[in-house]
mmCIF file of C-alpha atoms in Angstrom:
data_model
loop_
_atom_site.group_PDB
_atom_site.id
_atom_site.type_symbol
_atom_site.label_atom_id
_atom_site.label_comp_id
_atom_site.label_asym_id
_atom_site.label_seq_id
_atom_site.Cartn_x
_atom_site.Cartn_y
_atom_site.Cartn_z
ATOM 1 C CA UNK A 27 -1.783 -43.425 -38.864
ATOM 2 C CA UNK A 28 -3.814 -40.940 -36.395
ATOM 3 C CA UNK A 29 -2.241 -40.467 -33.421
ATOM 4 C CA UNK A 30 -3.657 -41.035 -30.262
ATOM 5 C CA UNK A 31 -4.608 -38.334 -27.543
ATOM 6 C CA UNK A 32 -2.224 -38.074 -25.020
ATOM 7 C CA UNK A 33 -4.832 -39.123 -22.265
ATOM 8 C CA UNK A 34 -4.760 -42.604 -24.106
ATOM 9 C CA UNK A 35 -0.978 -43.032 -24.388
ATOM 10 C CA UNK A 36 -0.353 -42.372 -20.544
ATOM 11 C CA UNK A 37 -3.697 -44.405 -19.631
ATOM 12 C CA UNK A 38 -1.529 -47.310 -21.747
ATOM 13 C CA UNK A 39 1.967 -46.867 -20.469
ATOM 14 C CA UNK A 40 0.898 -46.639 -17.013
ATOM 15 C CA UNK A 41 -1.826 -48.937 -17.293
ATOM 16 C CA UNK A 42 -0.331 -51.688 -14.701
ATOM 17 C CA UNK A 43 0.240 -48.948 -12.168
ATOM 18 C CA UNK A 44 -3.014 -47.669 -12.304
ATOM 19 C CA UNK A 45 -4.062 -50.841 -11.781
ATOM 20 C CA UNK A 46 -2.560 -51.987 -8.975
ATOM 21 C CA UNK A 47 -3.383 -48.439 -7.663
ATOM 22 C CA UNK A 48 -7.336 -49.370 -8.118
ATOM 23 C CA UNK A 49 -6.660 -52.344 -6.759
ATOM 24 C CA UNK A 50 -5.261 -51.081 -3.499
ATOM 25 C CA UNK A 51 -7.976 -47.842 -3.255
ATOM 26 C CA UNK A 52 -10.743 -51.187 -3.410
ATOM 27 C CA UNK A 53 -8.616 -53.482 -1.011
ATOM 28 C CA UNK A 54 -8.606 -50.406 1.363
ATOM 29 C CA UNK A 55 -12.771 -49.879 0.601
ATOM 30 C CA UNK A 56 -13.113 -53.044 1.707
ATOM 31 C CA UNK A 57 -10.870 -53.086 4.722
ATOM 32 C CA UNK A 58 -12.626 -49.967 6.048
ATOM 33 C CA UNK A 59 -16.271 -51.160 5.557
ATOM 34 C CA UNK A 60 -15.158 -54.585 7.576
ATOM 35 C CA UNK A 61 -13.050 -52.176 10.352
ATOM 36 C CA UNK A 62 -11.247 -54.835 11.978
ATOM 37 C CA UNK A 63 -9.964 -52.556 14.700
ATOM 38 C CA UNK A 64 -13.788 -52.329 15.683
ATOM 39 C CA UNK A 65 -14.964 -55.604 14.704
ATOM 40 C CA UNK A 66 -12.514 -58.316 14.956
ATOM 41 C CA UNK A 67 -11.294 -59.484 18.369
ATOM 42 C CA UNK A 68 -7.596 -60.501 17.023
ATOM 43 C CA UNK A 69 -6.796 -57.117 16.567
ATOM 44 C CA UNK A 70 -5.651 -54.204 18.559
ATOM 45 C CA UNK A 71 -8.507 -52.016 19.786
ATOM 46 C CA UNK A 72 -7.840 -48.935 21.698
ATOM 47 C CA UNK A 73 -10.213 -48.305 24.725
ATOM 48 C CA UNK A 74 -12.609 -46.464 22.283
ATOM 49 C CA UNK A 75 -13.450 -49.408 20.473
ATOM 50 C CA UNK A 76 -12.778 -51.779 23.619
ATOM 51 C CA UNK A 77 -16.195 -49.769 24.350
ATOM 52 C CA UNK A 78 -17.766 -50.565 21.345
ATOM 53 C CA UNK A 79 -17.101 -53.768 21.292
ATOM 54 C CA UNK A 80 -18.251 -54.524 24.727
ATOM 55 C CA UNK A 81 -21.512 -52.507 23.997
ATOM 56 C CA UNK A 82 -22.275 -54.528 20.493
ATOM 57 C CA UNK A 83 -21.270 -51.826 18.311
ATOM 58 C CA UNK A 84 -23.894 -49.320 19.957
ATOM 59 C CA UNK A 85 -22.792 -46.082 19.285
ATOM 60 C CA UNK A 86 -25.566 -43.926 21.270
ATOM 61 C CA UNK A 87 -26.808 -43.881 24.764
ATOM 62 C CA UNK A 88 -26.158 -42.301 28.109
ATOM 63 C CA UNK A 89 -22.300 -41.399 28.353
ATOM 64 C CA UNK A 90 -20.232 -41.302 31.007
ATOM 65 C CA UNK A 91 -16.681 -40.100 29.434
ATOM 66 C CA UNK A 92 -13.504 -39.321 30.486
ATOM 67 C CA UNK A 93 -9.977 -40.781 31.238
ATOM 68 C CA UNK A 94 -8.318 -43.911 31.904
ATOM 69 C CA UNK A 95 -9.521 -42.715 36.042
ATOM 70 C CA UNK A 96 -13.222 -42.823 35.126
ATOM 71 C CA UNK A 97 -12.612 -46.469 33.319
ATOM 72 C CA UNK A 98 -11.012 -47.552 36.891
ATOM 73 C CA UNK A 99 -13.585 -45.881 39.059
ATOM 74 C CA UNK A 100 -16.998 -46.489 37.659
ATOM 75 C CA UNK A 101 -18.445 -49.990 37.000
ATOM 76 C CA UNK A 102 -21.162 -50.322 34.562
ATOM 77 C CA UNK A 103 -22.571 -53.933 36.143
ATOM 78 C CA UNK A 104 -23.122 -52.441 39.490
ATOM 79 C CA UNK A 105 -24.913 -48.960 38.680
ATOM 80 C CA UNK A 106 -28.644 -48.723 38.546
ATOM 81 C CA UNK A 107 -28.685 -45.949 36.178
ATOM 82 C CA UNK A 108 -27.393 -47.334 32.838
ATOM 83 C CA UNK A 109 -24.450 -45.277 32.102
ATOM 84 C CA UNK A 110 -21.326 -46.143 28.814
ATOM 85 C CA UNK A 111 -18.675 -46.135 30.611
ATOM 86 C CA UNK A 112 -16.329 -44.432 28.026
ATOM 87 C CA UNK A 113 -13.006 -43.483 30.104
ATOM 88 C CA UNK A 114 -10.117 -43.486 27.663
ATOM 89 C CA UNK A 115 -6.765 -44.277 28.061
ATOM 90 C CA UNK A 116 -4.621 -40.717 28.152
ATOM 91 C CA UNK A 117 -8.489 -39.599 26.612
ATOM 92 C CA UNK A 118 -8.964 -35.250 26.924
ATOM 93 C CA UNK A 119 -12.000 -32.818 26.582
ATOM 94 C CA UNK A 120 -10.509 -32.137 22.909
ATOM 95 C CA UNK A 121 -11.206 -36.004 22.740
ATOM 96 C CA UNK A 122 -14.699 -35.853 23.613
ATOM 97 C CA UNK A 123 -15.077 -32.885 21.142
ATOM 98 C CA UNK A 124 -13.702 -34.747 18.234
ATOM 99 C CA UNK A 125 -16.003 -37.810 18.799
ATOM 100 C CA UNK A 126 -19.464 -35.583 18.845
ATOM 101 C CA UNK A 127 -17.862 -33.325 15.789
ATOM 102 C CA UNK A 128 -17.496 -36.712 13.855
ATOM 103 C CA UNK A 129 -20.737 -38.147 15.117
ATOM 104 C CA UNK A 130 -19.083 -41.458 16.543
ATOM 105 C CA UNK A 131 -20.941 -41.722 19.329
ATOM 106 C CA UNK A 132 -24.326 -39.978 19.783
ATOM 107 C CA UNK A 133 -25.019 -39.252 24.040
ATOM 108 C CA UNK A 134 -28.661 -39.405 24.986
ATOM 109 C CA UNK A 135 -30.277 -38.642 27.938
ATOM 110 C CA UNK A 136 -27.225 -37.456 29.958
ATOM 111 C CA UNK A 137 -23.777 -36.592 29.361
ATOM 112 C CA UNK A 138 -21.585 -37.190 32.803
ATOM 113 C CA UNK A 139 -18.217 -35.897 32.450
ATOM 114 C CA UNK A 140 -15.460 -37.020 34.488
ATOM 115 C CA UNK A 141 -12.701 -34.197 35.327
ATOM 116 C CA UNK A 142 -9.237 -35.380 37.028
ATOM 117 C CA UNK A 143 -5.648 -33.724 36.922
ATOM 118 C CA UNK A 144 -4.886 -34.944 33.547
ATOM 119 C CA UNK A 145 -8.380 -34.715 31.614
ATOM 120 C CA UNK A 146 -6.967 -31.247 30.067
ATOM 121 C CA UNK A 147 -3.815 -31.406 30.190
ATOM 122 C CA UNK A 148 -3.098 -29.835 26.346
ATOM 123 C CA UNK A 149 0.496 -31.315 25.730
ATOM 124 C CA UNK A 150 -0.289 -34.850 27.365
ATOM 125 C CA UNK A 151 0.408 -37.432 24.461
ATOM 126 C CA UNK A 152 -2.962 -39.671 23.447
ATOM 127 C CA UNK A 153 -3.852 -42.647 21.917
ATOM 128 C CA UNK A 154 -2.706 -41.884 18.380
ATOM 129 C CA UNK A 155 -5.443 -44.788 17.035
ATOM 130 C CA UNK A 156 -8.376 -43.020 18.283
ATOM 131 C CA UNK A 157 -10.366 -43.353 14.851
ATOM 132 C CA UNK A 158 -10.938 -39.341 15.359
ATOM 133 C CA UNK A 159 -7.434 -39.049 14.369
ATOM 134 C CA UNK A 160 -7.743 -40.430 11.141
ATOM 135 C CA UNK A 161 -8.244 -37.834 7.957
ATOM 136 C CA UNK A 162 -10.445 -38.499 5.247
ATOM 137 C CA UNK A 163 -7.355 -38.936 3.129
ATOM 138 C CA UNK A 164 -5.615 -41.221 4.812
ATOM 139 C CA UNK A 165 -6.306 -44.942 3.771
ATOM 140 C CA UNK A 166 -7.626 -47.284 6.659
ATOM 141 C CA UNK A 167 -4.454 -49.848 5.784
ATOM 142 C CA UNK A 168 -1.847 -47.276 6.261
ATOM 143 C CA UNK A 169 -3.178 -45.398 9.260
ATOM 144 C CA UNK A 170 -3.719 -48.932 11.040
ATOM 145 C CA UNK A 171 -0.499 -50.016 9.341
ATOM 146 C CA UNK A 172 1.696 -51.508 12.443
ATOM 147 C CA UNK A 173 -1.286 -53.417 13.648
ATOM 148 C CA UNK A 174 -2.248 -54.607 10.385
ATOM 149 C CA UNK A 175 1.839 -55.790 10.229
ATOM 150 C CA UNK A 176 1.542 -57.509 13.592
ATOM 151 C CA UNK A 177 -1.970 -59.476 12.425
ATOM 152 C CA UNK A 178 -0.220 -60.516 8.886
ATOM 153 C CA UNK A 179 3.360 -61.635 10.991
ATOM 154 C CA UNK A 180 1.271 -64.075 13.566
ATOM 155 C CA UNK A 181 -0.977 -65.149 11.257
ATOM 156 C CA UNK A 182 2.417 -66.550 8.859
ATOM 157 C CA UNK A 183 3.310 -67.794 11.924
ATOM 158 C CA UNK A 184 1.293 -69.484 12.932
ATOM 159 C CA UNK A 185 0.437 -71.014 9.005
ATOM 160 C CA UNK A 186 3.939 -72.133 9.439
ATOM 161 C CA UNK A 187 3.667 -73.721 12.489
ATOM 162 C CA UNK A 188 1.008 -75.841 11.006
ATOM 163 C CA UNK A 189 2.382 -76.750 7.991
ATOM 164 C CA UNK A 190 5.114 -78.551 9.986
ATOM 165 C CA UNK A 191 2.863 -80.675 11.632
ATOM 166 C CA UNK A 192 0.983 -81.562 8.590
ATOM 167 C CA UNK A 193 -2.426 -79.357 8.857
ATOM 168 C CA UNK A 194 -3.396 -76.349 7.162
ATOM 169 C CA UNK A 195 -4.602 -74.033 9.628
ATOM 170 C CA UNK A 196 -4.268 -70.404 10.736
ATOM 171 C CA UNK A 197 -4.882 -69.907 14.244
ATOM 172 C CA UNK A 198 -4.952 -66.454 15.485
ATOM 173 C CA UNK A 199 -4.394 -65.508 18.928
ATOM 174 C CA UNK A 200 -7.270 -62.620 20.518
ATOM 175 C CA UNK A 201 -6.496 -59.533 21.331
ATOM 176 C CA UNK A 202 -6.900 -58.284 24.581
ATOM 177 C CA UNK A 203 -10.172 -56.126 24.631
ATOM 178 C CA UNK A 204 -10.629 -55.341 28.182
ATOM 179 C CA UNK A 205 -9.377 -51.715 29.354
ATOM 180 C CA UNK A 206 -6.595 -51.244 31.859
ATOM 181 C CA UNK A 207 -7.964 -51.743 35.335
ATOM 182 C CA UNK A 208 -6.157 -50.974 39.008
ATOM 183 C CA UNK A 209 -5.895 -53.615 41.449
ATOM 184 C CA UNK A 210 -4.098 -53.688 44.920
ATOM 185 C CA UNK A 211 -1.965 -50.408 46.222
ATOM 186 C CA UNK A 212 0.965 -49.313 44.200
ATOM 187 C CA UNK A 213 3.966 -49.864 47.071
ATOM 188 C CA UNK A 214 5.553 -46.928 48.917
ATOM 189 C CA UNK A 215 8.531 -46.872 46.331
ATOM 190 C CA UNK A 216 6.572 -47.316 43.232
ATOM 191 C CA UNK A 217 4.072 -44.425 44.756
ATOM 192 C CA UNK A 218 6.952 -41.930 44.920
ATOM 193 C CA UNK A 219 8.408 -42.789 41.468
ATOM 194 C CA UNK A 220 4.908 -42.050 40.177
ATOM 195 C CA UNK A 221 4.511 -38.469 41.978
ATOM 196 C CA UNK A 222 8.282 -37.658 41.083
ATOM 197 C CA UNK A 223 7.207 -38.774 37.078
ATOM 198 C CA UNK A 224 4.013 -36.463 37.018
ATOM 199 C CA UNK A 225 6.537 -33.772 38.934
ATOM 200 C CA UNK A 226 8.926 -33.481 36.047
ATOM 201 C CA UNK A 227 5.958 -34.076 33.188
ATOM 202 C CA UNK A 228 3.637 -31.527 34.400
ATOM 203 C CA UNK A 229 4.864 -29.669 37.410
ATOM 204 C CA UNK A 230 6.009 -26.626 35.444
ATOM 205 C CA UNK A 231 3.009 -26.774 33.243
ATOM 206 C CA UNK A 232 0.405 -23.604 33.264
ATOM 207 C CA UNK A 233 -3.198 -22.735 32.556
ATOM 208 C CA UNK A 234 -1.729 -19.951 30.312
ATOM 209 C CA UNK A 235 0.346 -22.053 28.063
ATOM 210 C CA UNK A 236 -0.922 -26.096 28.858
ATOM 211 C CA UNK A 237 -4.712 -26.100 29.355
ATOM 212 C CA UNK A 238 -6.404 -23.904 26.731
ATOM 213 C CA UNK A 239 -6.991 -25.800 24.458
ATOM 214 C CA UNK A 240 -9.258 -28.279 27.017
ATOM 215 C CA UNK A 241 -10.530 -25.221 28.715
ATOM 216 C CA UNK A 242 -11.669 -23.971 24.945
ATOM 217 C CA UNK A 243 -12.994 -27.937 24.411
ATOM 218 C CA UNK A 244 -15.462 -28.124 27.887
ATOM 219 C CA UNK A 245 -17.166 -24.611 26.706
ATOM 220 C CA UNK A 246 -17.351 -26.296 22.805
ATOM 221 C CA UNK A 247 -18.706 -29.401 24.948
ATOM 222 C CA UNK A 248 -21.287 -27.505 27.050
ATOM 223 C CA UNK A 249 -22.589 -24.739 23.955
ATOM 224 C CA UNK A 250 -22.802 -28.240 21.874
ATOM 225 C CA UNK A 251 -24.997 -30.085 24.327
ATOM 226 C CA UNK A 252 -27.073 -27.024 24.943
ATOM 227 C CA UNK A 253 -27.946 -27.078 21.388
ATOM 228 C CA UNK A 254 -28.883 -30.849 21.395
ATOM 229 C CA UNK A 255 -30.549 -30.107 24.441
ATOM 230 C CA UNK A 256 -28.606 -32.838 26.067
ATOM 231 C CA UNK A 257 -28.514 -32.674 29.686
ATOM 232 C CA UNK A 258 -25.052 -32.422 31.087
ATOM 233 C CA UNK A 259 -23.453 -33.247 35.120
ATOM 234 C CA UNK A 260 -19.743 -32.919 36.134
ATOM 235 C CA UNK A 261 -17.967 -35.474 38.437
ATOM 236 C CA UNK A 262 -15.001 -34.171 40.169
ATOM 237 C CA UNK A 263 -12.849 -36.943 40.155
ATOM 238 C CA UNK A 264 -11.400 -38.639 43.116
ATOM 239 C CA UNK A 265 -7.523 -37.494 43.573
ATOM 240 C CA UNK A 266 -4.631 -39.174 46.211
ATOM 241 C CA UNK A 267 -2.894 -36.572 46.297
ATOM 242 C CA UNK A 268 -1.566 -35.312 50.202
ATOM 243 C CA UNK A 269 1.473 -32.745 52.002
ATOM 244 C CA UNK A 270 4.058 -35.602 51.359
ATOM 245 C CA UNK A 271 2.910 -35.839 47.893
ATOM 246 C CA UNK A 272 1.084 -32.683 46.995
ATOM 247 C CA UNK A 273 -0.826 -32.335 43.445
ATOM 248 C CA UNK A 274 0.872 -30.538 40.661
ATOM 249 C CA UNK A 275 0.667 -26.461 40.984
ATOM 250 C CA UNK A 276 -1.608 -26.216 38.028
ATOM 251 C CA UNK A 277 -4.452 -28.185 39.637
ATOM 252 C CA UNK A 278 -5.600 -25.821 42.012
ATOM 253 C CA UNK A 279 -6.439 -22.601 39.054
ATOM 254 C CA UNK A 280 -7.865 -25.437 37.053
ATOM 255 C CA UNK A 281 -10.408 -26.779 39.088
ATOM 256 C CA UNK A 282 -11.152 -22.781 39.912
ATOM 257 C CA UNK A 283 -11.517 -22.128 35.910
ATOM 258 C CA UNK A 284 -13.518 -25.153 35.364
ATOM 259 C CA UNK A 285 -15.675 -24.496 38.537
ATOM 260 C CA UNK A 286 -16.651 -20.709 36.926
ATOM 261 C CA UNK A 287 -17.600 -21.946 33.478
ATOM 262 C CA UNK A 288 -19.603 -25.137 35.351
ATOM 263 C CA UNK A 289 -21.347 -22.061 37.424
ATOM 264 C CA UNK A 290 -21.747 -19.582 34.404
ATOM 265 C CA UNK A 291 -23.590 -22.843 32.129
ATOM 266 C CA UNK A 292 -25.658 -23.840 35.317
ATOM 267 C CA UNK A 293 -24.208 -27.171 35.136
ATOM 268 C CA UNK A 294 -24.829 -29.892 38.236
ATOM 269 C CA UNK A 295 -21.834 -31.345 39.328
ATOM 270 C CA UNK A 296 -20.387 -33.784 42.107
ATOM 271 C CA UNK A 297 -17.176 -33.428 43.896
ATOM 272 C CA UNK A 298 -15.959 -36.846 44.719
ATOM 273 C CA UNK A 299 -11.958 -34.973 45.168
ATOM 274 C CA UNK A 300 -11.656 -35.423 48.425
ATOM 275 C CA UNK A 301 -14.547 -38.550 49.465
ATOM 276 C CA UNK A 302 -11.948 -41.535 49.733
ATOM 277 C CA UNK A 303 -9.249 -42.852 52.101
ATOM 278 C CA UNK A 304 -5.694 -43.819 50.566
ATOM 279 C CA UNK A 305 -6.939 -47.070 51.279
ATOM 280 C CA UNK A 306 -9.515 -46.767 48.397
ATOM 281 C CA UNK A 307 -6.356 -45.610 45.380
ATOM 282 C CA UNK A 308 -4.344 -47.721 43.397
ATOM 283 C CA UNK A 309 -1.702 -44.731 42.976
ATOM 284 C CA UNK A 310 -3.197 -40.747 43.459
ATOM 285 C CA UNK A 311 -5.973 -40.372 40.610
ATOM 286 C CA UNK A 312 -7.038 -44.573 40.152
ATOM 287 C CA UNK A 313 -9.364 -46.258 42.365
ATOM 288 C CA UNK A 314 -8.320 -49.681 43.171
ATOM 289 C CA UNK A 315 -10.757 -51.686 41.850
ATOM 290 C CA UNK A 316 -11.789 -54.110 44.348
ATOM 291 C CA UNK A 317 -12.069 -51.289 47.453
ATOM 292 C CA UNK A 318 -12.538 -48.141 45.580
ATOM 293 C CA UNK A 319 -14.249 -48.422 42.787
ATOM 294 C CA UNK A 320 -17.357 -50.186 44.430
ATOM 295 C CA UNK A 321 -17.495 -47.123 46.557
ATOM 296 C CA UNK A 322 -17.051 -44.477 43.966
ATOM 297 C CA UNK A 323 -19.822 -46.324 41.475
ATOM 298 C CA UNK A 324 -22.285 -46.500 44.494
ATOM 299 C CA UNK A 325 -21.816 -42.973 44.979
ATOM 300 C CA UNK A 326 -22.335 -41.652 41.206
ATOM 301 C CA UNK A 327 -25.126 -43.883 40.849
ATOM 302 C CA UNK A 328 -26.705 -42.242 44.316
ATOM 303 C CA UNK A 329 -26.243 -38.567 42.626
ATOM 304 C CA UNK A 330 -28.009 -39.529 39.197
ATOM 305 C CA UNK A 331 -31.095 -40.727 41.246
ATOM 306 C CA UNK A 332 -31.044 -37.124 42.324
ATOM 307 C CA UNK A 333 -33.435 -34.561 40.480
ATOM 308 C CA UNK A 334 -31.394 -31.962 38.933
ATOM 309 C CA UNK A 335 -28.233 -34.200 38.786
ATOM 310 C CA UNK A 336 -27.740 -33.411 35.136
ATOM 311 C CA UNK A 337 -29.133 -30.172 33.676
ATOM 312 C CA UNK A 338 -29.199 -28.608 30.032
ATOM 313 C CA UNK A 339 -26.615 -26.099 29.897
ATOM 314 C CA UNK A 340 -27.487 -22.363 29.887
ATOM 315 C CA UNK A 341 -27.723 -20.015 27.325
ATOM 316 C CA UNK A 342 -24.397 -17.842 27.948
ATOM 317 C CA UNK A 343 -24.744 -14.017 26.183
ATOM 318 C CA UNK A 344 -21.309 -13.455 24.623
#
């Protein structure tokens, strides 16, 4: 009897596992192509795809990005000039670079970028579910895995739940898709816990060793847009911070850096630092919503009506 190529014997004795390995590469094809992280409002969405969903799925249009301060600050429903309002939770400059290098989100028109204390802060932990994070390798059910886990443990139990009444039913409870807003003033106790936490997280932190990286992603940022011929503004952030609690030493040869490159590219921007009463904060670098943000979105929206409020960036000879 011939015997069979070993291609054929393993194909046979391993036929099961390669099965159930086909079946899980399709399961995972299909789980990507639905996205429930985007789609589906009974799972977790992180603030990039809170955007997305609030916005229908559009992925292109005037952008105004930055942190979890711009999504506190600027309200969409109250500005004339239609703006996304894209601020991310813990979201960076290296961020924004990774969602034009992957083409998730195409701005037109304008780019506004918001700049605050923590924008560029190298070493500050993110969001690890920003979909930018994912590699091509990685399958969708693994990198989503805990989330997936929490969706499959409600929905049992709430099957179960059912079942003991009588009815088959699986009732699953929404997520919440709304980002992270700032209401009322953070209490004289809380306020100091909060200055004393950003003291020991960044107050020995350096634009030498902590900031390059960002630094290195607003140039990327600006030489990008200039080659889309996207025009580009810069809105200095509103900050809280004063001689009882003082910002953190790094702040002051950031905003100097940042201010050169913004000069060198010939890029607009507006300096909202030091606009706002303590009256207007939640804590030092988030309006409060009700007081300051009004104030803060009239103010944007005042500076975009402006000719030359947003410019291409400048060709810059290397």
């Amino acid at each position: 009897m011939k015997k069979q190529p070993r291609v054929i014997r393993f194909l046979k004795a391993n036929s099961f596992l390669i099965l159930l390995l086909c079946a899980f590469i399709a399961a995972d094809i299909s789980f990507s192509g639905w996205d429930p992280m985007r789609t589906s409002p009974v799972f977790y969405k992180d603030d990039f795809n809170k955007t997305l969903f609030h916005h229908n799925q559009k992925r292109e249009g005037p952008l105004f990005f930055g942190n979890s301060a711009v999504a506190a600050a600027f309200i969409e429903q109250q500005s004339s000039v239609p703006l996304v309002e894209m601020g991310l939770s813990y979201g960076k400059l290296t961020d924004l670079k990774a969602l034009l290098t992957k083409n998730l989100f195409k701005p037109e028109q304008m780019l506004i970028i918001g700049i605050d204390p923590h924008i560029m802060l190298d070493k500050l932990d993110t969001d690890p579910t920003y979909p930018w994070f994912k590699q091509p390798y990685e399958p969708y059910v693994y990198f989503y895995r805990d989330y997936l886990r929490k969706a499959l443990v409600s929905s049992a139990q709430s099957l179960g739940h059912h079942l003991k009444s009588g009815r088959l039913d699986i009732t699953l409870e929404k997520e919440w898709t709304d980002k992270l807003l700032y209401y009322g003033q953070l209490p004289p106790e809380k306020l100091k816990e909060k200055w004393e936490s950003y003291e020991q997280q960044f107050g020995a932190m350096t634009m030498e060793q902590d900031l390059t990286e960002n630094v290195d992603a607003l140039i990327w940022v600006l030489e990008e847009s200039r080659k889309r011929k996207l025009p580009v503004g810069v809105v200095w952030m509103p900050v809280n911070f004063s001689e009882l609690y003082p910002a953190q030493s790094y702040w002051a040869p950031l905003q100097k850096r940042v201010q050169g490159i913004l000069t060198r590219y010939n890029v607009p921007s507006l300096d909202l630092r030091n606009r706002y009463s303590g009256r207007d904060f939640h804590d030092f670098v988030h309006m409060e919503r009700v007081v300051g943000a009004p104030k803060f979105t009239a103010d944007v929206n005042e500076w975009l009506q402006q000719p030359d409020s947003t410019r291409i960036p400048a060709a810059i000879e290397r």
